[in-house]
Short mmCIF file of C-alpha atoms and ligand atoms in Angstrom, two decimals:
data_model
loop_
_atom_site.label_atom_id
_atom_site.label_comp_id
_atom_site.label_asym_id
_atom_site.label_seq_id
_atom_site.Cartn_x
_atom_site.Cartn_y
_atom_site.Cartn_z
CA UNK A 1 -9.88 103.86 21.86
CA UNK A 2 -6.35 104.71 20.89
CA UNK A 3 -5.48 108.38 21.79
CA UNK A 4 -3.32 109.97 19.09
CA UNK A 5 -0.43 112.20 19.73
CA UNK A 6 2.04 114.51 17.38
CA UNK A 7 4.83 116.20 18.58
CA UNK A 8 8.68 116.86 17.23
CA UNK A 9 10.85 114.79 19.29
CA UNK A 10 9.56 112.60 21.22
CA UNK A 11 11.77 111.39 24.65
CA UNK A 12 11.13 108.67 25.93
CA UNK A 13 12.85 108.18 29.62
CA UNK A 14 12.62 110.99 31.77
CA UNK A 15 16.31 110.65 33.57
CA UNK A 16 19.21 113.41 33.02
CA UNK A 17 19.82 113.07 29.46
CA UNK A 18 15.68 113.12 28.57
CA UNK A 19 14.89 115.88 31.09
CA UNK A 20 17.87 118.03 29.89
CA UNK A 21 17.23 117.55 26.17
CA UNK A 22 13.42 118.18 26.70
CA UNK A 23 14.84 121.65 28.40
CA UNK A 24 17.04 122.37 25.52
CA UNK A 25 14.72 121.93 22.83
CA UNK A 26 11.88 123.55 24.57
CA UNK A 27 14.00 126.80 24.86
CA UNK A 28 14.76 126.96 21.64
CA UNK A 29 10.32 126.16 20.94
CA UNK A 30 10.61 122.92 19.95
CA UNK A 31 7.82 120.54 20.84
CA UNK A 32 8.48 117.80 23.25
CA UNK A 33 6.74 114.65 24.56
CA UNK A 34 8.51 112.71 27.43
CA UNK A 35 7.04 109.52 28.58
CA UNK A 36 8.44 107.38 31.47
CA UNK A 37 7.56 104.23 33.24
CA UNK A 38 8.21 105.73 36.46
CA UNK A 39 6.33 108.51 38.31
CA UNK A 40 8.00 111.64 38.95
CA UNK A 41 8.54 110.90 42.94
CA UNK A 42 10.16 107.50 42.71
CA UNK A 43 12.75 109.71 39.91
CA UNK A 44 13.65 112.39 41.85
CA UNK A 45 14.58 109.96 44.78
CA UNK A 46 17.01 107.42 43.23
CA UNK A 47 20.02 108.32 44.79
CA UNK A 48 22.80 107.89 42.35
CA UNK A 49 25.40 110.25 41.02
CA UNK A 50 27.73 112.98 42.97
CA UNK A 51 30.23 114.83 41.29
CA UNK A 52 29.37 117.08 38.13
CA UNK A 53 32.01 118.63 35.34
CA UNK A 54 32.24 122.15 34.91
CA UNK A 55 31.13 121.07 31.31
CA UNK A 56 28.03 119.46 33.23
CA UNK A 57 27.81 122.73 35.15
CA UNK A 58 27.73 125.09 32.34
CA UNK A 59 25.24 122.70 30.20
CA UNK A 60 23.20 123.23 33.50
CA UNK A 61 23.34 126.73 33.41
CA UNK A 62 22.73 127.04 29.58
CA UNK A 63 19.66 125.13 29.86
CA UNK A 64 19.01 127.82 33.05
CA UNK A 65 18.65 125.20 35.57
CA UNK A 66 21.72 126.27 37.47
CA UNK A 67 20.34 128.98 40.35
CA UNK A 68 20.09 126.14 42.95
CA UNK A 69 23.36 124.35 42.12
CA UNK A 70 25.51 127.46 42.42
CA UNK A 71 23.67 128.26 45.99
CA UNK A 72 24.27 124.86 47.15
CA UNK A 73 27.02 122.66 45.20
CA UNK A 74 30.34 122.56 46.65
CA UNK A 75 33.17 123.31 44.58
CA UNK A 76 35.92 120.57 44.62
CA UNK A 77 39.36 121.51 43.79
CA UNK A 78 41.16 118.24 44.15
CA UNK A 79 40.55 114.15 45.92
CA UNK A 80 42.71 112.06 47.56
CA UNK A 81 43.58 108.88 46.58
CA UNK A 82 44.39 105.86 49.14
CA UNK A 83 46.41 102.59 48.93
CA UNK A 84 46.85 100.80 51.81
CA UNK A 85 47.14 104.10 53.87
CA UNK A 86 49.13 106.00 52.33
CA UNK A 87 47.71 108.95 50.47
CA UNK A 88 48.25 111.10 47.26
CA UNK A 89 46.04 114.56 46.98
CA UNK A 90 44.78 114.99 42.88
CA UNK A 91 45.26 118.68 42.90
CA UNK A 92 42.45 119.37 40.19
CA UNK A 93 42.87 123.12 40.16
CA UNK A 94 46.84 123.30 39.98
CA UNK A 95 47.04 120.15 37.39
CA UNK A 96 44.17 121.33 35.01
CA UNK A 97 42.80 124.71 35.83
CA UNK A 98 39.65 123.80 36.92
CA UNK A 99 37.53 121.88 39.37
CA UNK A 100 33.96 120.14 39.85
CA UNK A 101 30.88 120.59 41.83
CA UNK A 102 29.66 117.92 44.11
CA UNK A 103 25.36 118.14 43.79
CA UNK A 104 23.43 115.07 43.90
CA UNK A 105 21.76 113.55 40.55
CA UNK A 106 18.52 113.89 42.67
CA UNK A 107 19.02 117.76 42.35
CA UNK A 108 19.75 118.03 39.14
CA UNK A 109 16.57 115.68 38.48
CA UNK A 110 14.47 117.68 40.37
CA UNK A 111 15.64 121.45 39.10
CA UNK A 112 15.16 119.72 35.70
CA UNK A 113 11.14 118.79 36.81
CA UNK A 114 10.68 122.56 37.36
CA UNK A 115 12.04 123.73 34.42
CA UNK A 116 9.80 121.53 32.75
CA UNK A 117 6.54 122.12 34.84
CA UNK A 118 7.51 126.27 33.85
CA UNK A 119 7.84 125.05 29.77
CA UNK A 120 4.59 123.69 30.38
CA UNK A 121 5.58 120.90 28.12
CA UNK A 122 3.81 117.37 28.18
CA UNK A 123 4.74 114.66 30.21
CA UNK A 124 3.61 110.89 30.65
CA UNK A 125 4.17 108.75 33.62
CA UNK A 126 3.60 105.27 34.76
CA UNK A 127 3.69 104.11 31.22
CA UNK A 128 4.16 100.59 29.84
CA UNK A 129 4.17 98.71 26.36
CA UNK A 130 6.62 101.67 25.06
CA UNK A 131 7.35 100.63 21.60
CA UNK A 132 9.29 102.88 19.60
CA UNK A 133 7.76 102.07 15.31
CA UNK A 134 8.71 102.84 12.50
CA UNK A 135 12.10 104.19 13.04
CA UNK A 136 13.31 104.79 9.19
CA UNK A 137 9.95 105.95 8.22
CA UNK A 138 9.51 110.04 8.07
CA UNK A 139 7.07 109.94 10.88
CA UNK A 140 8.07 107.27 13.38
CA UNK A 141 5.69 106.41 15.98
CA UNK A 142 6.26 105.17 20.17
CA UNK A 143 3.22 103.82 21.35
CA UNK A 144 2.70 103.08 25.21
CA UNK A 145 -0.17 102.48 27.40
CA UNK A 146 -1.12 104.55 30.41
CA UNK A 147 -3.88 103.85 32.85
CA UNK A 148 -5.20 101.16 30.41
CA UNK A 149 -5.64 103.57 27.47
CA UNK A 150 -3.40 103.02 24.41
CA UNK A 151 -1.43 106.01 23.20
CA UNK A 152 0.43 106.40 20.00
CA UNK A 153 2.60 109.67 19.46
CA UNK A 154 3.66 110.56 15.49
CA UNK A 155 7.10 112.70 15.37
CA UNK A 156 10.36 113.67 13.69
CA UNK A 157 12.35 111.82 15.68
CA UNK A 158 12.70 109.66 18.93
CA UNK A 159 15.00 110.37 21.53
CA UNK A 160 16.00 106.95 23.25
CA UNK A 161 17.28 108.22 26.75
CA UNK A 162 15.47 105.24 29.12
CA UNK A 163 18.62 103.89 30.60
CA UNK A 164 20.18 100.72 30.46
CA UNK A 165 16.99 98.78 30.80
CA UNK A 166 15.19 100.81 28.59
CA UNK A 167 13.37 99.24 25.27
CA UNK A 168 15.34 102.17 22.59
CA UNK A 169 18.46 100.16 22.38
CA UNK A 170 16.50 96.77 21.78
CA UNK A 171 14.57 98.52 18.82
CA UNK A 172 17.64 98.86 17.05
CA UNK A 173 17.96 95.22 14.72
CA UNK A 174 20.26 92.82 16.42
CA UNK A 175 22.18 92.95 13.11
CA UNK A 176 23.17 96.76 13.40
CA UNK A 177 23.54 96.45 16.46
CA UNK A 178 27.10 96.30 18.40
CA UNK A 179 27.34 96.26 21.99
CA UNK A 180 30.27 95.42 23.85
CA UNK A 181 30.45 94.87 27.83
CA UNK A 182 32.56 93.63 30.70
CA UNK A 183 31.19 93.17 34.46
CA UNK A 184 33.02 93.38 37.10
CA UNK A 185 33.18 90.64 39.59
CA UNK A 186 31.44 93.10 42.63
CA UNK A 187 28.97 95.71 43.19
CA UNK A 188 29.10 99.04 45.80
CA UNK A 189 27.47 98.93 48.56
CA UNK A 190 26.38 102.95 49.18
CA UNK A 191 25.38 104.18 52.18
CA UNK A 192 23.47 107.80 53.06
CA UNK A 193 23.96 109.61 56.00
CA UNK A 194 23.04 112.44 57.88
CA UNK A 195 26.34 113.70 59.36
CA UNK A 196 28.97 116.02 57.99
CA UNK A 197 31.58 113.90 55.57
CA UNK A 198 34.74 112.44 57.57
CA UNK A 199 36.91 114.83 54.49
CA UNK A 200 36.59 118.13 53.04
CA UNK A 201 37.53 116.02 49.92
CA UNK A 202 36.76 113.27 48.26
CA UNK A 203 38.15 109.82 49.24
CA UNK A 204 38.75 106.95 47.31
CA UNK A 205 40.60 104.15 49.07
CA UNK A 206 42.26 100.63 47.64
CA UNK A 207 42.36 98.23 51.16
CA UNK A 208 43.63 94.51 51.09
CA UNK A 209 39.70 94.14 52.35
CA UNK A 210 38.44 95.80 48.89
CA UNK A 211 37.40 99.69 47.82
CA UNK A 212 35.91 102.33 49.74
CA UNK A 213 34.68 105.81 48.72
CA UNK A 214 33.99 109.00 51.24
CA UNK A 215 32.23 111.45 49.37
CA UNK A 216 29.11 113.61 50.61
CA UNK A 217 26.07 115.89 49.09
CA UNK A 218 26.43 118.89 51.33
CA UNK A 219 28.21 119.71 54.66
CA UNK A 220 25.48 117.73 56.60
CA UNK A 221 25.09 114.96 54.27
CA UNK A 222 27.64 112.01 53.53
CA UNK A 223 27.57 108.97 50.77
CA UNK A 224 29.55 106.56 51.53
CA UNK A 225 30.83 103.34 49.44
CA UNK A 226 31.93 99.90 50.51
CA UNK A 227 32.93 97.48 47.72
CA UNK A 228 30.76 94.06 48.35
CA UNK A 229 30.62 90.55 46.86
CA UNK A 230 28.30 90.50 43.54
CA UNK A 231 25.99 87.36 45.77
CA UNK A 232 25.40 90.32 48.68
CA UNK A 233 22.28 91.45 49.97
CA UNK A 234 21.10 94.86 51.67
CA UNK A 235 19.80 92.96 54.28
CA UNK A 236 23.39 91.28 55.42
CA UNK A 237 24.56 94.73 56.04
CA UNK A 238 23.55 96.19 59.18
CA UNK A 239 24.75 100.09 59.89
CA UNK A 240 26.82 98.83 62.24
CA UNK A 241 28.57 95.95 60.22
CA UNK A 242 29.36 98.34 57.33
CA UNK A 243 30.75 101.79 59.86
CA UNK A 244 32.96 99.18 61.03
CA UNK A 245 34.04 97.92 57.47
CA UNK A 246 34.27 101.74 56.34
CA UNK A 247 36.36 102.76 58.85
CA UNK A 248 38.85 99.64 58.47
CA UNK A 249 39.18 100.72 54.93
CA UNK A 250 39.78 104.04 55.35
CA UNK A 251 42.10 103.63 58.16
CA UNK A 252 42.65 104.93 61.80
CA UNK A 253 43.92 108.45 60.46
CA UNK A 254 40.97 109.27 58.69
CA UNK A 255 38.12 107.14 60.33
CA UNK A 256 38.65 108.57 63.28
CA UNK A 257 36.80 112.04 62.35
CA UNK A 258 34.58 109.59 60.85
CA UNK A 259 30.95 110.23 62.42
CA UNK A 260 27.83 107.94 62.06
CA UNK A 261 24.43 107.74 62.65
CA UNK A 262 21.39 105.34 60.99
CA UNK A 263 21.60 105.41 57.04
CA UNK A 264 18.76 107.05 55.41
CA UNK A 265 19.50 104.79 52.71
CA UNK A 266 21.65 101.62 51.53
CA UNK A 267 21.61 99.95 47.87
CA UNK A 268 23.69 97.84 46.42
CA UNK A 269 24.97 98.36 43.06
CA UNK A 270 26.34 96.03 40.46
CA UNK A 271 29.53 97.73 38.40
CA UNK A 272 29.82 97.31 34.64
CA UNK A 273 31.45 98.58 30.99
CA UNK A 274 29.16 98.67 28.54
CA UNK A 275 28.76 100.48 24.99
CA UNK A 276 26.41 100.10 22.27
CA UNK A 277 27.28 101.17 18.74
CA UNK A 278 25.82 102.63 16.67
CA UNK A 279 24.20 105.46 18.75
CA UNK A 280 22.06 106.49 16.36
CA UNK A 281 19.19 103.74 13.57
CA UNK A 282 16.88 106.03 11.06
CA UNK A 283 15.34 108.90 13.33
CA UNK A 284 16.09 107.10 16.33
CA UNK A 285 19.14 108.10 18.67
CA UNK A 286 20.17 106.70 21.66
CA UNK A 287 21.72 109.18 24.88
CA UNK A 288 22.93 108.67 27.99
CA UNK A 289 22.87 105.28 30.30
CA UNK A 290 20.52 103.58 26.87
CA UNK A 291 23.54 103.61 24.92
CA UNK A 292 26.45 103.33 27.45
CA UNK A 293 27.44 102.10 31.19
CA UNK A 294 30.74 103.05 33.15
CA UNK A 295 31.67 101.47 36.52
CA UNK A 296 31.21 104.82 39.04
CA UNK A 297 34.74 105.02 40.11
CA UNK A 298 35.62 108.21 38.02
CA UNK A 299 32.20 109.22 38.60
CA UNK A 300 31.69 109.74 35.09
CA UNK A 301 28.00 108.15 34.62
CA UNK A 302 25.92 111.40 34.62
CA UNK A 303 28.60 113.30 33.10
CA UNK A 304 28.67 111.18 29.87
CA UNK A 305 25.03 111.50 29.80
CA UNK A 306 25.54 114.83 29.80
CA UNK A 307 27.68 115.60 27.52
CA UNK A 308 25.86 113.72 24.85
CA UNK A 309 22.26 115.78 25.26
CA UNK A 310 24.44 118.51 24.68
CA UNK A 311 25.81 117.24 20.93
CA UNK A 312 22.02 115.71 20.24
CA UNK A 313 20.35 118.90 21.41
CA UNK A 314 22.95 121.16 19.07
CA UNK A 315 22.48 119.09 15.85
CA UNK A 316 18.17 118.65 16.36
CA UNK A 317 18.72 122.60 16.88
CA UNK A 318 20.62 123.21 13.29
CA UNK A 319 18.01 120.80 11.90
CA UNK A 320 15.18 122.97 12.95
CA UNK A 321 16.86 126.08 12.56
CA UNK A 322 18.98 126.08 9.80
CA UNK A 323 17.74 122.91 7.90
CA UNK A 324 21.17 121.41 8.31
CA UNK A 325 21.21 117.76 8.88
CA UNK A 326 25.11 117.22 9.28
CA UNK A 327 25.26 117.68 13.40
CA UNK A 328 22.54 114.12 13.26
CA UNK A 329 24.47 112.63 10.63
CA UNK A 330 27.46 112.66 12.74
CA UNK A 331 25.99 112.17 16.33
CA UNK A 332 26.90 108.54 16.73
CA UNK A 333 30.67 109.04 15.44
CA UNK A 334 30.94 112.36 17.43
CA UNK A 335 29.78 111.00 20.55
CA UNK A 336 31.60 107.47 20.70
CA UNK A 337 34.87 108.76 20.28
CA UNK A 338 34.46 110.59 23.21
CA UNK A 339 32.21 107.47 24.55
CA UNK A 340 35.36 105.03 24.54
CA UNK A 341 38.20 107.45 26.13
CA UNK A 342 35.64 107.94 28.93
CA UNK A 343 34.76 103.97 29.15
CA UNK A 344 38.42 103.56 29.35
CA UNK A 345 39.35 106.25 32.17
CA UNK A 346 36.33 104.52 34.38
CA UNK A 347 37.84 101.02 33.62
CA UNK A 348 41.24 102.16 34.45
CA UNK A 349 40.79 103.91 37.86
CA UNK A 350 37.88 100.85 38.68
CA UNK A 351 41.15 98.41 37.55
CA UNK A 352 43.60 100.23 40.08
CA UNK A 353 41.37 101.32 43.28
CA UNK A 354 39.78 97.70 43.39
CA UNK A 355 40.40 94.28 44.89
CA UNK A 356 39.15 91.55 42.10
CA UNK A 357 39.23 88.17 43.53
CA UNK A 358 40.93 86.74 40.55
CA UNK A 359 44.25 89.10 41.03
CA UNK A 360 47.53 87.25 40.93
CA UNK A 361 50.23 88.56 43.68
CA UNK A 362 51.62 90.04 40.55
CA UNK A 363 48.82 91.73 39.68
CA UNK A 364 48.37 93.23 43.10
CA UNK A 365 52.18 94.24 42.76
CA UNK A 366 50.98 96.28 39.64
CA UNK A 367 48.13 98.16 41.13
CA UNK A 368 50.35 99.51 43.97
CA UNK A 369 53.46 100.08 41.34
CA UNK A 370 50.77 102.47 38.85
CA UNK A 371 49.78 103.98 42.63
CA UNK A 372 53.15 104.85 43.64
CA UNK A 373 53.78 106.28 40.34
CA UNK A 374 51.04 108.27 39.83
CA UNK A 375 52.29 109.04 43.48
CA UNK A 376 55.45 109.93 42.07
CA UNK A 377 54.92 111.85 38.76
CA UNK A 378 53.01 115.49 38.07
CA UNK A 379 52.47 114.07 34.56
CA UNK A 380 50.41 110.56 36.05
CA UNK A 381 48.79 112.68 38.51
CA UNK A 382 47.68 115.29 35.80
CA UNK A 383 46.33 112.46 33.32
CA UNK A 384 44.06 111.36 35.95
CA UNK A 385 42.70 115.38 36.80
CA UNK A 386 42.53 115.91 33.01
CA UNK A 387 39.95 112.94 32.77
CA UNK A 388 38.54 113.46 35.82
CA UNK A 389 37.39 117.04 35.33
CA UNK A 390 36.17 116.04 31.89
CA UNK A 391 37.50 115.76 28.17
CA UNK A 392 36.23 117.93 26.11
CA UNK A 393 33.49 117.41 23.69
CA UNK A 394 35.00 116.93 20.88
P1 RFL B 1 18.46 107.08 33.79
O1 RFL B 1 18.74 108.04 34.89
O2 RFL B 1 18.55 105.64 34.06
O3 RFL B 1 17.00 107.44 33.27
C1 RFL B 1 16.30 106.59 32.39
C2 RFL B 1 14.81 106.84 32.57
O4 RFL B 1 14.12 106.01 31.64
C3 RFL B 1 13.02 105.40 32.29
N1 RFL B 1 12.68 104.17 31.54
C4 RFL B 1 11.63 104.11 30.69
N2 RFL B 1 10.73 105.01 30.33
C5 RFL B 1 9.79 104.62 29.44
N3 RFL B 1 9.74 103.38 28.90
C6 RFL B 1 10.63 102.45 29.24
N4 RFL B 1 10.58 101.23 28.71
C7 RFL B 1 11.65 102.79 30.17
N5 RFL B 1 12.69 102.13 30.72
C8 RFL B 1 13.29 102.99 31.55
C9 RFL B 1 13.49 105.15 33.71
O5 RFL B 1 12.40 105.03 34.61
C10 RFL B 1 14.34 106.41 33.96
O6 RFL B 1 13.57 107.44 34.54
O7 RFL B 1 19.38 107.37 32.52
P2 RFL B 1 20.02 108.76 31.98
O8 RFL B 1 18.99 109.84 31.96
O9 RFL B 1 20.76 108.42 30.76
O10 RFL B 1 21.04 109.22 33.13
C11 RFL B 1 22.19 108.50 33.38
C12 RFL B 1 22.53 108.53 34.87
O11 RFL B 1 21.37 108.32 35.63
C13 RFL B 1 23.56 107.48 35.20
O12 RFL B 1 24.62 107.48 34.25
C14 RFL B 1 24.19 107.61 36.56
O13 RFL B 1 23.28 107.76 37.59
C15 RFL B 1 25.03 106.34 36.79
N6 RFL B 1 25.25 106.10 38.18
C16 RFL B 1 26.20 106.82 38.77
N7 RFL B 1 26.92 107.71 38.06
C17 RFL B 1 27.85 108.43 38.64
O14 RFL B 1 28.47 109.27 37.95
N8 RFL B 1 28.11 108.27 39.99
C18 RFL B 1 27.38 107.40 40.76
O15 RFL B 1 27.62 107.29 41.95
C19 RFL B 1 26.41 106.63 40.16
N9 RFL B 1 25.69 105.74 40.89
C20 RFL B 1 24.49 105.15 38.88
C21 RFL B 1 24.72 105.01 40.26
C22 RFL B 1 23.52 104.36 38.27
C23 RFL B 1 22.78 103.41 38.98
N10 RFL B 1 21.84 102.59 38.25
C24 RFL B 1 21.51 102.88 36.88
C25 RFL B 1 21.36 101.37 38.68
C26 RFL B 1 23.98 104.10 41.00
C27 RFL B 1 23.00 103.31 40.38
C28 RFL B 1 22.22 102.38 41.26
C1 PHB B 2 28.77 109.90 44.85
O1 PHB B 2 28.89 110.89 45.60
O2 PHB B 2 27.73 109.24 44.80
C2 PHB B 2 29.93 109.48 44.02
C3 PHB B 2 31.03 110.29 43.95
C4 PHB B 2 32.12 109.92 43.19
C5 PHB B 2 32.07 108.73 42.48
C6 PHB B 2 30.95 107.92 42.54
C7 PHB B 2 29.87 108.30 43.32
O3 PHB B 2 33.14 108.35 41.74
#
């Protein structure tokens, strides 16, 4: 027998963008549903993003999930950039004002969880069959399947925040639908570690052998990067084949505070540009990693995902509060523009810091001529902190 289910908005993923917005939304009482195909332990454990905007910060502490990261994040006011050994400090603070916080996505994740447990809010786990109905209908309608029972929940509107692989986006008719993409011809190779980082700072290094990336989750904790070929396995890369990699990359200066130990953890993952327009089909809008991919290399993947719950949650807010649809009617537009300058910043600095196997000598010539520039200039240097802190939202 199908079990049937009303709510408001229903979210289905339960990542950054659907946690947050379920936390946003249920603040203000409005009625939730999450579902997600995961369980709640395998979600708090993916390992993936680092560094969060002080926009991300203060969303965070709006939605009053931010006791934890204040304790424990560590405040970043600039990162060093490498080229072949020589290196230029990004001086965050002095260029822009401002800084970030390094605190791992697994934090946020699991701060989020809390909040929601405290909301006492519905959740569903372990689901499959999500398929979102119905979409320019008043009442659309996501049904899934859990535990062999078939579930259908009847809302206002469907928030499509279940990541890249996620089934929102492919609801959308191919016709509407734009997406545009570009994949890059490597992955990263990340590495977790329980020592303290070889830098106070972030590191990210362009070597003649390909990328690397020093950058940590607390004073005991490092994450570590290695660019890889796109055909590599976990499995070819012992601890000891990729320390010695690392510390070639980084060079003799720095590797040698480097300290190692066995990785807690090692996954390899592919780098890509994608967007998807529009964000938004009938009462159906897309957030987060479901409607757009950066490569990580201006760590802007959680950010972006960010910084779109906050527009959504806003305009579902003046809907329910002040009967104004214009903040939905505009989501889509609002959020691209935004959308594409950070796409491009992520392409740019993924461009310069990398080695792509198809680079000409002249090409190579033109990474290390935009390095010593940016090098060179306050104004270069201060393009890269503006972006890298974060744009603002509109
Ligand atoms: P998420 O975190 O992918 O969450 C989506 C959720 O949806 C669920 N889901 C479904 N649920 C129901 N039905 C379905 N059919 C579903 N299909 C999927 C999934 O189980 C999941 O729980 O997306 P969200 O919330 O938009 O958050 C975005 C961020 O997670 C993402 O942008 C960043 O983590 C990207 N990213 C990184 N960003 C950085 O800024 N720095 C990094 O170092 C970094 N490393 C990474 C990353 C993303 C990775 N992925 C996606 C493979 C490393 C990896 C490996
Ligand atoms: C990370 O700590 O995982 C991290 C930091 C900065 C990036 C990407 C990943 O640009």
């Amino acid at each position: 027998m199908t079990q049937h289910h009303k709510t408001q908005v229903c979210i289905i993923g339960s990542g950054p963008s659907g946690l947050l917005l379920a936390q946003f939304l249920g603040q203000a009482g409005i009625e939730t549903i999450i579902l997600d195909r995961r369980d709640r332990t395998y979600i708090e454990g993916r390992i993936r993003a680092g560094v969060l905007e002080q926009g991300t910060v203060e969303a965070l502490e709006e939605a009053g999930v931010a006791d934890r990261l204040y304790a424990e994040g560590l405040r970043h006011d600039g990162f060093d950039l490498a080229f072949d050994g020589t290196r230029h400090r990004i001086d965050l603070k002095a260029l822009t004002g401002t800084s970030v916080v390094v605190y791992g996505q697994t934090e946020v994740t699991k701060d989020l969880f809390v909040a929601r447990e405290n909301q006492g809010q519905r959740f569903f786990f372990d689901v499959s069959d999500v398929i979102p109905s119905d979409l320019k209908a008043d009442k659309p309608t996501v049904a899934f399947r859990q535990n062999g029972e078939d579930h259908i929940v009847s809302c206002d509107y469907i928030a499509g925040c279940d990541g890249f692989r996620g089934v929102s986006r492919a609801a959308i008719p191919a016709d509407v639908l734009k997406t545009f993409e570009r994949v890059y011809p490597f992955g990263w190779l990340g590495l977790l570690v329980d020592q303290p980082p070889v830098s106070d700072e972030l590191i990210y290094a362009n070597h003649t052998r390909g990328f690397a990336l020093a950058s940590m989750r607390s004073p005991t904790r490092s994450r570590y990067y290695i660019q890889c070929d796109l055909s590599d396995d976990v499995s070819d890369w012992s601890d000891d084949r990729f320390w010695e990699e690392f510390a070639t990359r980084l060079g003799p200066d720095t590797a040698a505070n480097l300290k190692t130990a066995p990785s807690l953890e090692k996954s390899i993952a592919p780098l890509r540009s994608f967007v998807s327009e529009p964000m938004r089909y009938g009462n159906l809008f897309l957030a987060g990693d479901a409607a757009h991919i950066v490569p990580p290399t201006g760590a802007k993947g959680l950010n972006l995902a960010i910084a779109d719950i906050r527009v959504l949650s806003q305009a579902l807010l003046a809907h329910y509060k002040d009967g104004s649809d214009h903040h939905l009617d505009t989501y889509s537009e609002t959020v691209l523009k935004r959308v594409w300058k950070v796409e491009r910043f992520s392409w740019q600095l993924s461009t310069l810091m990398h080695q792509f196997p198809e680079n000409t000598p002249f090409e190579k010539r033109m990474q290390r001529a935009e390095f010593d520039y940016i090098a060179s200039s306050e104004a270069a240097s201060r393009t890269i902190a503006e972006n890298y802190v974060g744009l603002p939202l509109e």
